[in-house]
Amino acid sequence: MKYASDFKKDNQKITMVTCYDYSFAKILNDSDIDAILVGDSLGMVIYGHSDTLKVSLEMMVSHTEAVRRGAPNKFIVADMPFLSTRKGLEIAMDSAHSLMKAGANAIKVEGVRGQEKIILAFIEAGIPVMGHLGLTPQYYQNLGGFKVQGKGLDAEEELIAQSRVLTNLGVFSIVLECVPSFLASKIQTEVDVPIIGIGAGVNVCGQVLVLNDLLGITEDKFKFVRHFSCLKKDILTSVNSYCDSVRDHSFPSKEESFQ
Ligand code: KIV
């Protein structure tokens, strides 16, 4: 089991994937992955919503519990859902507490501006915090959609400044999503904590991907995604083969039936 303090800037890249359920978590528990993210992307990937804004604390708790049951030995980060850090310190602290009780080792907070005190309070209370900057999907309405961030000098400087603020607050790592590679690389050299990139190029300390994208289950393929498997095709082939076997009476066989 890793701890937040094991996330360091060194030559060994940090690997992270999302996971939302027990079955996949069980497989990941046997894998080489360094960390699992119970991301609020589950609102889109699992529940079919068009964004992450409808994800509730109850959903995050339930999925975090399932992932912890499947992956007892992995470092798990759980996302603070939309607005859970914006309704005052007590609600934020209760929400983070629920995620930690559900089995998370750390929480992830999107953005920083206006949340500095709350992030500091989490860290002082013993809750490791992972930051998330760049394309922060909970803010997509303000960002003009799901698109590359940090374009232009002002935007670049603001992202660097936000990374410094987060680092000074004491986050152990920062997810940087959809920013030009040169900027991600610059941010990585400016801050002491490891940057975990997604759509941020190769010059950062680690990478995170949505598991369903990595496995080729999801249909849309963003530029920054690589399908390391074609599970959608394999699943379709398997299900159609099952249908054929049922229809031609070859399933179940005698051996697969109780005599
Ligand atoms: O919710 C999520 O899956 C995420 C990753 C895309 C970084 O935040």
PDB file of C-alpha atoms and ligand atoms in Angstrom:
ATOM      1  CA  MET A   1       0.000   0.000   0.000  1.00  0.00           C
ATOM      2  CA  LYS A   2       1.326   3.430  -0.940  1.00  0.00           C
ATOM      3  CA  TYR A   3       0.863   6.616   1.102  1.00  0.00           C
ATOM      4  CA  ALA A   4       0.447  10.156  -0.163  1.00  0.00           C
ATOM      5  CA  SER A   5       4.028  10.810   1.012  1.00  0.00           C
ATOM      6  CA  ASP A   6       5.248   8.149  -1.470  1.00  0.00           C
ATOM      7  CA  PHE A   7       4.157  10.409  -4.347  1.00  0.00           C
ATOM      8  CA  LYS A   8       7.488  11.995  -5.179  1.00  0.00           C
ATOM      9  CA  LYS A   9       9.187  13.632  -8.110  1.00  0.00           C
ATOM     10  CA  ASP A  10      11.587  10.922  -9.230  1.00  0.00           C
ATOM     11  CA  ASN A  11      12.453   8.928 -12.331  1.00  0.00           C
ATOM     12  CA  GLN A  12       9.825   6.226 -11.824  1.00  0.00           C
ATOM     13  CA  LYS A  13       6.583   7.437 -13.437  1.00  0.00           C
ATOM     14  CA  ILE A  14       3.414   7.295 -11.337  1.00  0.00           C
ATOM     15  CA  THR A  15       0.555   5.328 -12.896  1.00  0.00           C
ATOM     16  CA  MET A  16      -3.085   5.921 -12.051  1.00  0.00           C
ATOM     17  CA  VAL A  17      -6.410   4.791 -13.533  1.00  0.00           C
ATOM     18  CA  THR A  18     -10.001   5.409 -12.634  1.00  0.00           C
ATOM     19  CA  CYS A  19     -12.143   2.612 -11.279  1.00  0.00           C
ATOM     20  CA  TYR A  20     -15.718   2.646 -10.119  1.00  0.00           C
ATOM     21  CA  ASP A  21     -16.683  -0.923  -9.194  1.00  0.00           C
ATOM     22  CA  TYR A  22     -15.674  -4.058  -7.286  1.00  0.00           C
ATOM     23  CA  SER A  23     -14.952  -6.383 -10.255  1.00  0.00           C
ATOM     24  CA  PHE A  24     -12.499  -4.078 -11.995  1.00  0.00           C
ATOM     25  CA  ALA A  25     -10.993  -3.056  -8.637  1.00  0.00           C
ATOM     26  CA  LYS A  26     -10.248  -6.726  -7.921  1.00  0.00           C
ATOM     27  CA  ILE A  27      -8.311  -6.961 -11.189  1.00  0.00           C
ATOM     28  CA  LEU A  28      -6.497  -3.687 -10.512  1.00  0.00           C
ATOM     29  CA  ASN A  29      -5.536  -4.948  -7.066  1.00  0.00           C
ATOM     30  CA  ASP A  30      -3.440  -7.620  -8.824  1.00  0.00           C
ATOM     31  CA  SER A  31      -1.979  -5.120 -11.306  1.00  0.00           C
ATOM     32  CA  ASP A  32       1.112  -2.887 -11.221  1.00  0.00           C
ATOM     33  CA  ILE A  33      -0.950   0.299 -10.973  1.00  0.00           C
ATOM     34  CA  ASP A  34       0.258   2.759  -8.302  1.00  0.00           C
ATOM     35  CA  ALA A  35      -3.064   4.416  -7.538  1.00  0.00           C
ATOM     36  CA  ILE A  36      -6.770   4.210  -8.298  1.00  0.00           C
ATOM     37  CA  LEU A  37      -9.003   7.231  -8.781  1.00  0.00           C
ATOM     38  CA  VAL A  38     -12.690   6.887  -7.983  1.00  0.00           C
ATOM     39  CA  GLY A  39     -13.399   9.823 -10.266  1.00  0.00           C
ATOM     40  CA  ASP A  40     -16.655  11.679 -10.546  1.00  0.00           C
ATOM     41  CA  SER A  41     -16.333  10.841 -14.249  1.00  0.00           C
ATOM     42  CA  LEU A  42     -18.447   7.885 -13.079  1.00  0.00           C
ATOM     43  CA  GLY A  43     -21.422  10.202 -13.653  1.00  0.00           C
ATOM     44  CA  MET A  44     -20.672  10.032 -17.374  1.00  0.00           C
ATOM     45  CA  VAL A  45     -19.006   6.620 -17.734  1.00  0.00           C
ATOM     46  CA  ILE A  46     -21.291   4.580 -15.457  1.00  0.00           C
ATOM     47  CA  TYR A  47     -24.505   6.613 -15.258  1.00  0.00           C
ATOM     48  CA  GLY A  48     -24.550   8.046 -18.780  1.00  0.00           C
ATOM     49  CA  HIS A  49     -24.933  11.697 -17.786  1.00  0.00           C
ATOM     50  CA  SER A  50     -23.556  14.339 -20.126  1.00  0.00           C
ATOM     51  CA  ASP A  51     -21.390  15.874 -17.370  1.00  0.00           C
ATOM     52  CA  THR A  52     -20.242  15.249 -13.792  1.00  0.00           C
ATOM     53  CA  LEU A  53     -22.488  17.803 -12.114  1.00  0.00           C
ATOM     54  CA  LYS A  54     -25.207  15.334 -11.102  1.00  0.00           C
ATOM     55  CA  VAL A  55     -22.821  13.139  -9.148  1.00  0.00           C
ATOM     56  CA  SER A  56     -23.771  13.125  -5.461  1.00  0.00           C
ATOM     57  CA  LEU A  57     -21.736  12.413  -2.348  1.00  0.00           C
ATOM     58  CA  GLU A  58     -23.802   9.236  -1.830  1.00  0.00           C
ATOM     59  CA  MET A  59     -22.765   7.978  -5.281  1.00  0.00           C
ATOM     60  CA  MET A  60     -19.105   8.738  -4.574  1.00  0.00           C
ATOM     61  CA  VAL A  61     -19.268   7.000  -1.187  1.00  0.00           C
ATOM     62  CA  SER A  62     -20.953   3.905  -2.561  1.00  0.00           C
ATOM     63  CA  HIS A  63     -18.496   3.524  -5.471  1.00  0.00           C
ATOM     64  CA  THR A  64     -15.504   4.214  -3.209  1.00  0.00           C
ATOM     65  CA  GLU A  65     -16.670   1.463  -0.836  1.00  0.00           C
ATOM     66  CA  ALA A  66     -17.018  -0.991  -3.738  1.00  0.00           C
ATOM     67  CA  VAL A  67     -13.566  -0.159  -5.099  1.00  0.00           C
ATOM     68  CA  ARG A  68     -11.999  -0.477  -1.636  1.00  0.00           C
ATOM     69  CA  ARG A  69     -13.585  -3.930  -1.205  1.00  0.00           C
ATOM     70  CA  GLY A  70     -12.052  -5.023  -4.520  1.00  0.00           C
ATOM     71  CA  ALA A  71      -8.670  -3.345  -4.070  1.00  0.00           C
ATOM     72  CA  PRO A  72      -7.674  -3.602  -0.403  1.00  0.00           C
ATOM     73  CA  ASN A  73      -3.988  -3.037  -1.204  1.00  0.00           C
ATOM     74  CA  LYS A  74      -4.136  -0.014  -3.476  1.00  0.00           C
ATOM     75  CA  PHE A  75      -3.886   3.711  -2.809  1.00  0.00           C
ATOM     76  CA  ILE A  76      -7.331   5.123  -3.575  1.00  0.00           C
ATOM     77  CA  VAL A  77      -8.173   8.756  -4.290  1.00  0.00           C
ATOM     78  CA  ALA A  78     -11.858   9.754  -4.309  1.00  0.00           C
ATOM     79  CA  ASP A  79     -13.251  12.845  -6.003  1.00  0.00           C
ATOM     80  CA  MET A  80     -15.049  15.515  -3.978  1.00  0.00           C
ATOM     81  CA  PRO A  81     -18.278  15.920  -5.971  1.00  0.00           C
ATOM     82  CA  PHE A  82     -19.560  19.155  -7.510  1.00  0.00           C
ATOM     83  CA  LEU A  83     -20.161  21.970  -4.941  1.00  0.00           C
ATOM     84  CA  SER A  84     -19.224  19.798  -1.960  1.00  0.00           C
ATOM     85  CA  THR A  85     -16.415  22.224  -1.099  1.00  0.00           C
ATOM     86  CA  ARG A  86     -18.520  25.322  -1.746  1.00  0.00           C
ATOM     87  CA  LYS A  87     -21.139  25.140   1.023  1.00  0.00           C
ATOM     88  CA  GLY A  88     -18.950  25.952   3.980  1.00  0.00           C
ATOM     89  CA  LEU A  89     -16.267  24.209   5.957  1.00  0.00           C
ATOM     90  CA  GLU A  90     -18.523  21.885   7.953  1.00  0.00           C
ATOM     91  CA  ILE A  91     -20.248  20.376   4.924  1.00  0.00           C
ATOM     92  CA  ALA A  92     -16.922  20.084   3.103  1.00  0.00           C
ATOM     93  CA  MET A  93     -15.304  18.383   6.098  1.00  0.00           C
ATOM     94  CA  ASP A  94     -18.263  15.998   6.553  1.00  0.00           C
ATOM     95  CA  SER A  95     -18.146  15.102   2.841  1.00  0.00           C
ATOM     96  CA  ALA A  96     -14.408  14.416   2.920  1.00  0.00           C
ATOM     97  CA  HIS A  97     -14.862  12.422   6.139  1.00  0.00           C
ATOM     98  CA  SER A  98     -17.512  10.242   4.424  1.00  0.00           C
ATOM     99  CA  LEU A  99     -15.130   9.496   1.535  1.00  0.00           C
ATOM    100  CA  MET A 100     -12.298   8.610   3.912  1.00  0.00           C
ATOM    101  CA  LYS A 101     -14.638   6.342   5.912  1.00  0.00           C
ATOM    102  CA  ALA A 102     -15.654   4.723   2.609  1.00  0.00           C
ATOM    103  CA  GLY A 103     -12.035   3.654   2.136  1.00  0.00           C
ATOM    104  CA  ALA A 104     -10.289   6.520   0.324  1.00  0.00           C
ATOM    105  CA  ASN A 105      -6.686   7.296   1.235  1.00  0.00           C
ATOM    106  CA  ALA A 106      -6.988  10.802  -0.168  1.00  0.00           C
ATOM    107  CA  ILE A 107      -9.469  13.118  -1.839  1.00  0.00           C
ATOM    108  CA  LYS A 108      -9.215  15.117  -5.058  1.00  0.00           C
ATOM    109  CA  VAL A 109     -10.508  18.677  -5.301  1.00  0.00           C
ATOM    110  CA  GLU A 110     -11.069  20.411  -8.639  1.00  0.00           C
ATOM    111  CA  GLY A 111      -9.794  23.990  -8.887  1.00  0.00           C
ATOM    112  CA  VAL A 112      -8.303  26.123  -6.132  1.00  0.00           C
ATOM    113  CA  ARG A 113      -9.553  29.703  -6.242  1.00  0.00           C
ATOM    114  CA  GLY A 114     -12.021  30.289  -3.374  1.00  0.00           C
ATOM    115  CA  GLN A 115     -11.219  26.914  -1.796  1.00  0.00           C
ATOM    116  CA  GLU A 116      -7.836  27.684  -0.271  1.00  0.00           C
ATOM    117  CA  LYS A 117      -9.037  27.649   3.351  1.00  0.00           C
ATOM    118  CA  ILE A 118     -10.968  24.435   2.891  1.00  0.00           C
ATOM    119  CA  ILE A 119      -8.069  22.643   1.199  1.00  0.00           C
ATOM    120  CA  LEU A 120      -5.758  23.749   4.015  1.00  0.00           C
ATOM    121  CA  ALA A 121      -8.289  22.603   6.630  1.00  0.00           C
ATOM    122  CA  PHE A 122      -8.464  19.129   4.999  1.00  0.00           C
ATOM    123  CA  ILE A 123      -4.694  18.802   5.006  1.00  0.00           C
ATOM    124  CA  GLU A 124      -4.363  20.029   8.588  1.00  0.00           C
ATOM    125  CA  ALA A 125      -7.057  17.545   9.610  1.00  0.00           C
ATOM    126  CA  GLY A 126      -5.030  14.643   8.165  1.00  0.00           C
ATOM    127  CA  ILE A 127      -6.798  14.242   4.833  1.00  0.00           C
ATOM    128  CA  PRO A 128      -4.290  14.135   1.953  1.00  0.00           C
ATOM    129  CA  VAL A 129      -5.459  16.280  -0.958  1.00  0.00           C
ATOM    130  CA  MET A 130      -4.731  15.837  -4.654  1.00  0.00           C
ATOM    131  CA  GLY A 131      -5.344  18.998  -6.696  1.00  0.00           C
ATOM    132  CA  HIS A 132      -6.863  19.083 -10.181  1.00  0.00           C
ATOM    133  CA  LEU A 133      -6.186  21.960 -12.581  1.00  0.00           C
ATOM    134  CA  GLY A 134      -6.493  22.706 -16.289  1.00  0.00           C
ATOM    135  CA  LEU A 135      -9.687  21.255 -17.700  1.00  0.00           C
ATOM    136  CA  THR A 136     -11.664  20.834 -14.497  1.00  0.00           C
ATOM    137  CA  PRO A 137     -14.909  19.220 -15.698  1.00  0.00           C
ATOM    138  CA  GLN A 138     -16.956  20.557 -12.748  1.00  0.00           C
ATOM    139  CA  TYR A 139     -16.329  24.071 -14.173  1.00  0.00           C
ATOM    140  CA  TYR A 140     -16.952  23.273 -17.841  1.00  0.00           C
ATOM    141  CA  GLN A 141     -19.793  25.782 -18.014  1.00  0.00           C
ATOM    142  CA  ASN A 142     -17.339  28.561 -17.112  1.00  0.00           C
ATOM    143  CA  LEU A 143     -14.544  27.118 -19.252  1.00  0.00           C
ATOM    144  CA  GLY A 144     -16.622  27.219 -22.437  1.00  0.00           C
ATOM    145  CA  GLY A 145     -16.932  23.433 -22.682  1.00  0.00           C
ATOM    146  CA  PHE A 146     -14.550  20.507 -22.519  1.00  0.00           C
ATOM    147  CA  LYS A 147     -11.517  21.994 -24.228  1.00  0.00           C
ATOM    148  CA  VAL A 148      -7.788  22.515 -23.932  1.00  0.00           C
ATOM    149  CA  GLN A 149      -6.873  24.994 -21.190  1.00  0.00           C
ATOM    150  CA  GLY A 150      -3.875  27.269 -20.588  1.00  0.00           C
ATOM    151  CA  LYS A 151      -3.792  28.789 -24.058  1.00  0.00           C
ATOM    152  CA  GLY A 152      -2.325  32.297 -24.219  1.00  0.00           C
ATOM    153  CA  LEU A 153       0.052  34.057 -21.859  1.00  0.00           C
ATOM    154  CA  ASP A 154      -2.519  35.101 -19.255  1.00  0.00           C
ATOM    155  CA  ALA A 155      -4.011  31.617 -19.039  1.00  0.00           C
ATOM    156  CA  GLU A 156      -0.535  30.096 -18.800  1.00  0.00           C
ATOM    157  CA  GLU A 157       0.456  32.410 -15.980  1.00  0.00           C
ATOM    158  CA  GLU A 158      -2.795  31.775 -14.122  1.00  0.00           C
ATOM    159  CA  LEU A 159      -2.306  27.994 -14.302  1.00  0.00           C
ATOM    160  CA  ILE A 160       1.259  28.281 -13.040  1.00  0.00           C
ATOM    161  CA  ALA A 161       0.050  30.550 -10.217  1.00  0.00           C
ATOM    162  CA  GLN A 162      -2.732  28.096  -9.273  1.00  0.00           C
ATOM    163  CA  SER A 163      -0.237  25.224  -9.201  1.00  0.00           C
ATOM    164  CA  ARG A 164       1.999  27.214  -6.853  1.00  0.00           C
ATOM    165  CA  VAL A 165      -0.932  28.058  -4.558  1.00  0.00           C
ATOM    166  CA  LEU A 166      -1.933  24.386  -4.354  1.00  0.00           C
ATOM    167  CA  THR A 167       1.640  23.316  -3.673  1.00  0.00           C
ATOM    168  CA  ASN A 168       2.020  25.926  -0.926  1.00  0.00           C
ATOM    169  CA  LEU A 169      -1.216  24.707   0.653  1.00  0.00           C
ATOM    170  CA  GLY A 170       0.332  21.248   0.882  1.00  0.00           C
ATOM    171  CA  VAL A 171      -1.340  19.040  -1.752  1.00  0.00           C
ATOM    172  CA  PHE A 172       0.662  15.868  -2.362  1.00  0.00           C
ATOM    173  CA  SER A 173       0.073  15.833  -6.132  1.00  0.00           C
ATOM    174  CA  ILE A 174      -1.832  17.656  -8.871  1.00  0.00           C
ATOM    175  CA  VAL A 175      -3.824  16.209 -11.772  1.00  0.00           C
ATOM    176  CA  LEU A 176      -3.326  18.439 -14.813  1.00  0.00           C
ATOM    177  CA  GLU A 177      -5.907  17.864 -17.523  1.00  0.00           C
ATOM    178  CA  CYS A 178      -5.852  18.957 -21.148  1.00  0.00           C
ATOM    179  CA  VAL A 179      -3.105  21.544 -21.278  1.00  0.00           C
ATOM    180  CA  PRO A 180      -0.378  22.023 -23.902  1.00  0.00           C
ATOM    181  CA  SER A 181       2.617  19.765 -23.221  1.00  0.00           C
ATOM    182  CA  PHE A 182       5.142  22.625 -22.948  1.00  0.00           C
ATOM    183  CA  LEU A 183       3.038  24.262 -20.216  1.00  0.00           C
ATOM    184  CA  ALA A 184       2.590  21.018 -18.271  1.00  0.00           C
ATOM    185  CA  SER A 185       6.332  20.474 -18.459  1.00  0.00           C
ATOM    186  CA  LYS A 186       6.966  24.033 -17.229  1.00  0.00           C
ATOM    187  CA  ILE A 187       4.544  23.576 -14.320  1.00  0.00           C
ATOM    188  CA  GLN A 188       6.225  20.284 -13.399  1.00  0.00           C
ATOM    189  CA  THR A 189       9.591  22.017 -13.150  1.00  0.00           C
ATOM    190  CA  GLU A 190       8.117  24.894 -11.101  1.00  0.00           C
ATOM    191  CA  VAL A 191       6.393  22.849  -8.393  1.00  0.00           C
ATOM    192  CA  ASP A 192       7.770  20.279  -5.969  1.00  0.00           C
ATOM    193  CA  VAL A 193       4.867  17.831  -6.123  1.00  0.00           C
ATOM    194  CA  PRO A 194       4.314  15.280  -8.892  1.00  0.00           C
ATOM    195  CA  ILE A 195       1.984  16.336 -11.690  1.00  0.00           C
ATOM    196  CA  ILE A 196      -0.248  13.527 -12.925  1.00  0.00           C
ATOM    197  CA  GLY A 197      -1.169  14.347 -16.493  1.00  0.00           C
ATOM    198  CA  ILE A 198      -4.154  13.492 -18.638  1.00  0.00           C
ATOM    199  CA  GLY A 199      -3.866  15.142 -22.006  1.00  0.00           C
ATOM    200  CA  ALA A 200      -0.816  17.001 -20.677  1.00  0.00           C
ATOM    201  CA  GLY A 201       2.017  15.320 -22.578  1.00  0.00           C
ATOM    202  CA  VAL A 202       4.844  13.135 -21.391  1.00  0.00           C
ATOM    203  CA  ASN A 203       7.014  15.570 -19.397  1.00  0.00           C
ATOM    204  CA  VAL A 204       5.181  15.192 -16.099  1.00  0.00           C
ATOM    205  CA  CYS A 205       5.722  12.732 -13.244  1.00  0.00           C
ATOM    206  CA  GLY A 206       2.741  10.478 -13.938  1.00  0.00           C
ATOM    207  CA  GLN A 207      -0.303   9.704 -16.056  1.00  0.00           C
ATOM    208  CA  VAL A 208      -3.944   8.989 -15.304  1.00  0.00           C
ATOM    209  CA  LEU A 209      -6.544   7.547 -17.693  1.00  0.00           C
ATOM    210  CA  VAL A 210     -10.176   6.545 -17.427  1.00  0.00           C
ATOM    211  CA  LEU A 211     -10.075   2.730 -17.236  1.00  0.00           C
ATOM    212  CA  ASN A 212     -12.961   2.282 -19.664  1.00  0.00           C
ATOM    213  CA  ASP A 213     -11.082   4.415 -22.221  1.00  0.00           C
ATOM    214  CA  LEU A 214      -7.818   2.526 -21.690  1.00  0.00           C
ATOM    215  CA  LEU A 215      -9.624  -0.793 -22.208  1.00  0.00           C
ATOM    216  CA  GLY A 216     -11.429   0.373 -25.341  1.00  0.00           C
ATOM    217  CA  ILE A 217     -14.898   0.005 -23.814  1.00  0.00           C
ATOM    218  CA  THR A 218     -15.947   3.613 -24.386  1.00  0.00           C
ATOM    219  CA  GLU A 219     -16.673   4.653 -27.956  1.00  0.00           C
ATOM    220  CA  ASP A 220     -15.415   8.241 -28.099  1.00  0.00           C
ATOM    221  CA  LYS A 221     -11.700   8.540 -28.308  1.00  0.00           C
ATOM    222  CA  PHE A 222     -10.239  11.867 -27.263  1.00  0.00           C
ATOM    223  CA  LYS A 223      -6.882  12.816 -28.789  1.00  0.00           C
ATOM    224  CA  PHE A 224      -5.081  12.051 -25.520  1.00  0.00           C
ATOM    225  CA  VAL A 225      -6.599   8.588 -25.024  1.00  0.00           C
ATOM    226  CA  ARG A 226      -4.936   5.386 -26.126  1.00  0.00           C
ATOM    227  CA  HIS A 227      -6.979   2.175 -26.267  1.00  0.00           C
ATOM    228  CA  PHE A 228      -4.649  -0.482 -24.846  1.00  0.00           C
ATOM    229  CA  SER A 229      -7.346  -3.106 -25.563  1.00  0.00           C
ATOM    230  CA  CYS A 230     -10.434  -3.399 -27.736  1.00  0.00           C
ATOM    231  CA  LEU A 231     -12.808  -4.707 -25.070  1.00  0.00           C
ATOM    232  CA  LYS A 232     -15.904  -3.283 -26.748  1.00  0.00           C
ATOM    233  CA  LYS A 233     -15.207  -5.500 -29.763  1.00  0.00           C
ATOM    234  CA  ASP A 234     -14.398  -8.497 -27.540  1.00  0.00           C
ATOM    235  CA  ILE A 235     -17.585  -8.001 -25.506  1.00  0.00           C
ATOM    236  CA  LEU A 236     -19.727  -7.747 -28.647  1.00  0.00           C
ATOM    237  CA  THR A 237     -18.131 -10.871 -30.102  1.00  0.00           C
ATOM    238  CA  SER A 238     -18.667 -12.789 -26.834  1.00  0.00           C
ATOM    239  CA  VAL A 239     -22.299 -11.710 -26.392  1.00  0.00           C
ATOM    240  CA  ASN A 240     -23.138 -12.471 -30.024  1.00  0.00           C
ATOM    241  CA  SER A 241     -21.437 -15.846 -29.740  1.00  0.00           C
ATOM    242  CA  TYR A 242     -23.547 -16.570 -26.626  1.00  0.00           C
ATOM    243  CA  CYS A 243     -26.712 -15.575 -28.555  1.00  0.00           C
ATOM    244  CA  ASP A 244     -25.741 -17.906 -31.440  1.00  0.00           C
ATOM    245  CA  SER A 245     -25.042 -20.788 -29.033  1.00  0.00           C
ATOM    246  CA  VAL A 246     -28.389 -20.360 -27.272  1.00  0.00           C
ATOM    247  CA  ARG A 247     -30.264 -20.136 -30.577  1.00  0.00           C
ATOM    248  CA  ASP A 248     -28.568 -23.183 -32.116  1.00  0.00           C
ATOM    249  CA  HIS A 249     -29.149 -25.180 -28.877  1.00  0.00           C
ATOM    250  CA  SER A 250     -25.419 -25.763 -28.277  1.00  0.00           C
ATOM    251  CA  PHE A 251     -25.525 -23.876 -24.961  1.00  0.00           C
ATOM    252  CA  PRO A 252     -25.889 -25.197 -22.355  1.00  0.00           C
ATOM    253  CA  SER A 253     -24.264 -28.525 -23.208  1.00  0.00           C
ATOM    254  CA  LYS A 254     -24.818 -31.731 -21.242  1.00  0.00           C
ATOM    255  CA  GLU A 255     -21.686 -30.933 -19.205  1.00  0.00           C
ATOM    256  CA  GLU A 256     -23.055 -27.523 -18.377  1.00  0.00           C
ATOM    257  CA  SER A 257     -26.384 -28.943 -17.164  1.00  0.00           C
ATOM    258  CA  PHE A 258     -27.359 -30.752 -13.946  1.00  0.00           C
ATOM    259  CA  GLN A 259     -28.231 -34.389 -14.671  1.00  0.00           C
TER     260      GLN A 259
HETATM  261  O1  KIV B   1     -13.149  12.107 -12.650  1.00  0.00           O
HETATM  262  C1  KIV B   1     -12.141  11.696 -13.251  1.00  0.00           C
HETATM  263  O2  KIV B   1     -12.108  10.579 -13.795  1.00  0.00           O
HETATM  264  C2  KIV B   1     -10.970  12.556 -13.306  1.00  0.00           C
HETATM  265  C3  KIV B   1      -9.843  12.141 -14.202  1.00  0.00           C
HETATM  266  C4  KIV B   1     -10.213  12.308 -15.626  1.00  0.00           C
HETATM  267  C5  KIV B   1      -8.589  12.828 -13.869  1.00  0.00           C
HETATM  268  O3  KIV B   1     -10.932  13.546 -12.662  1.00  0.00           O
END
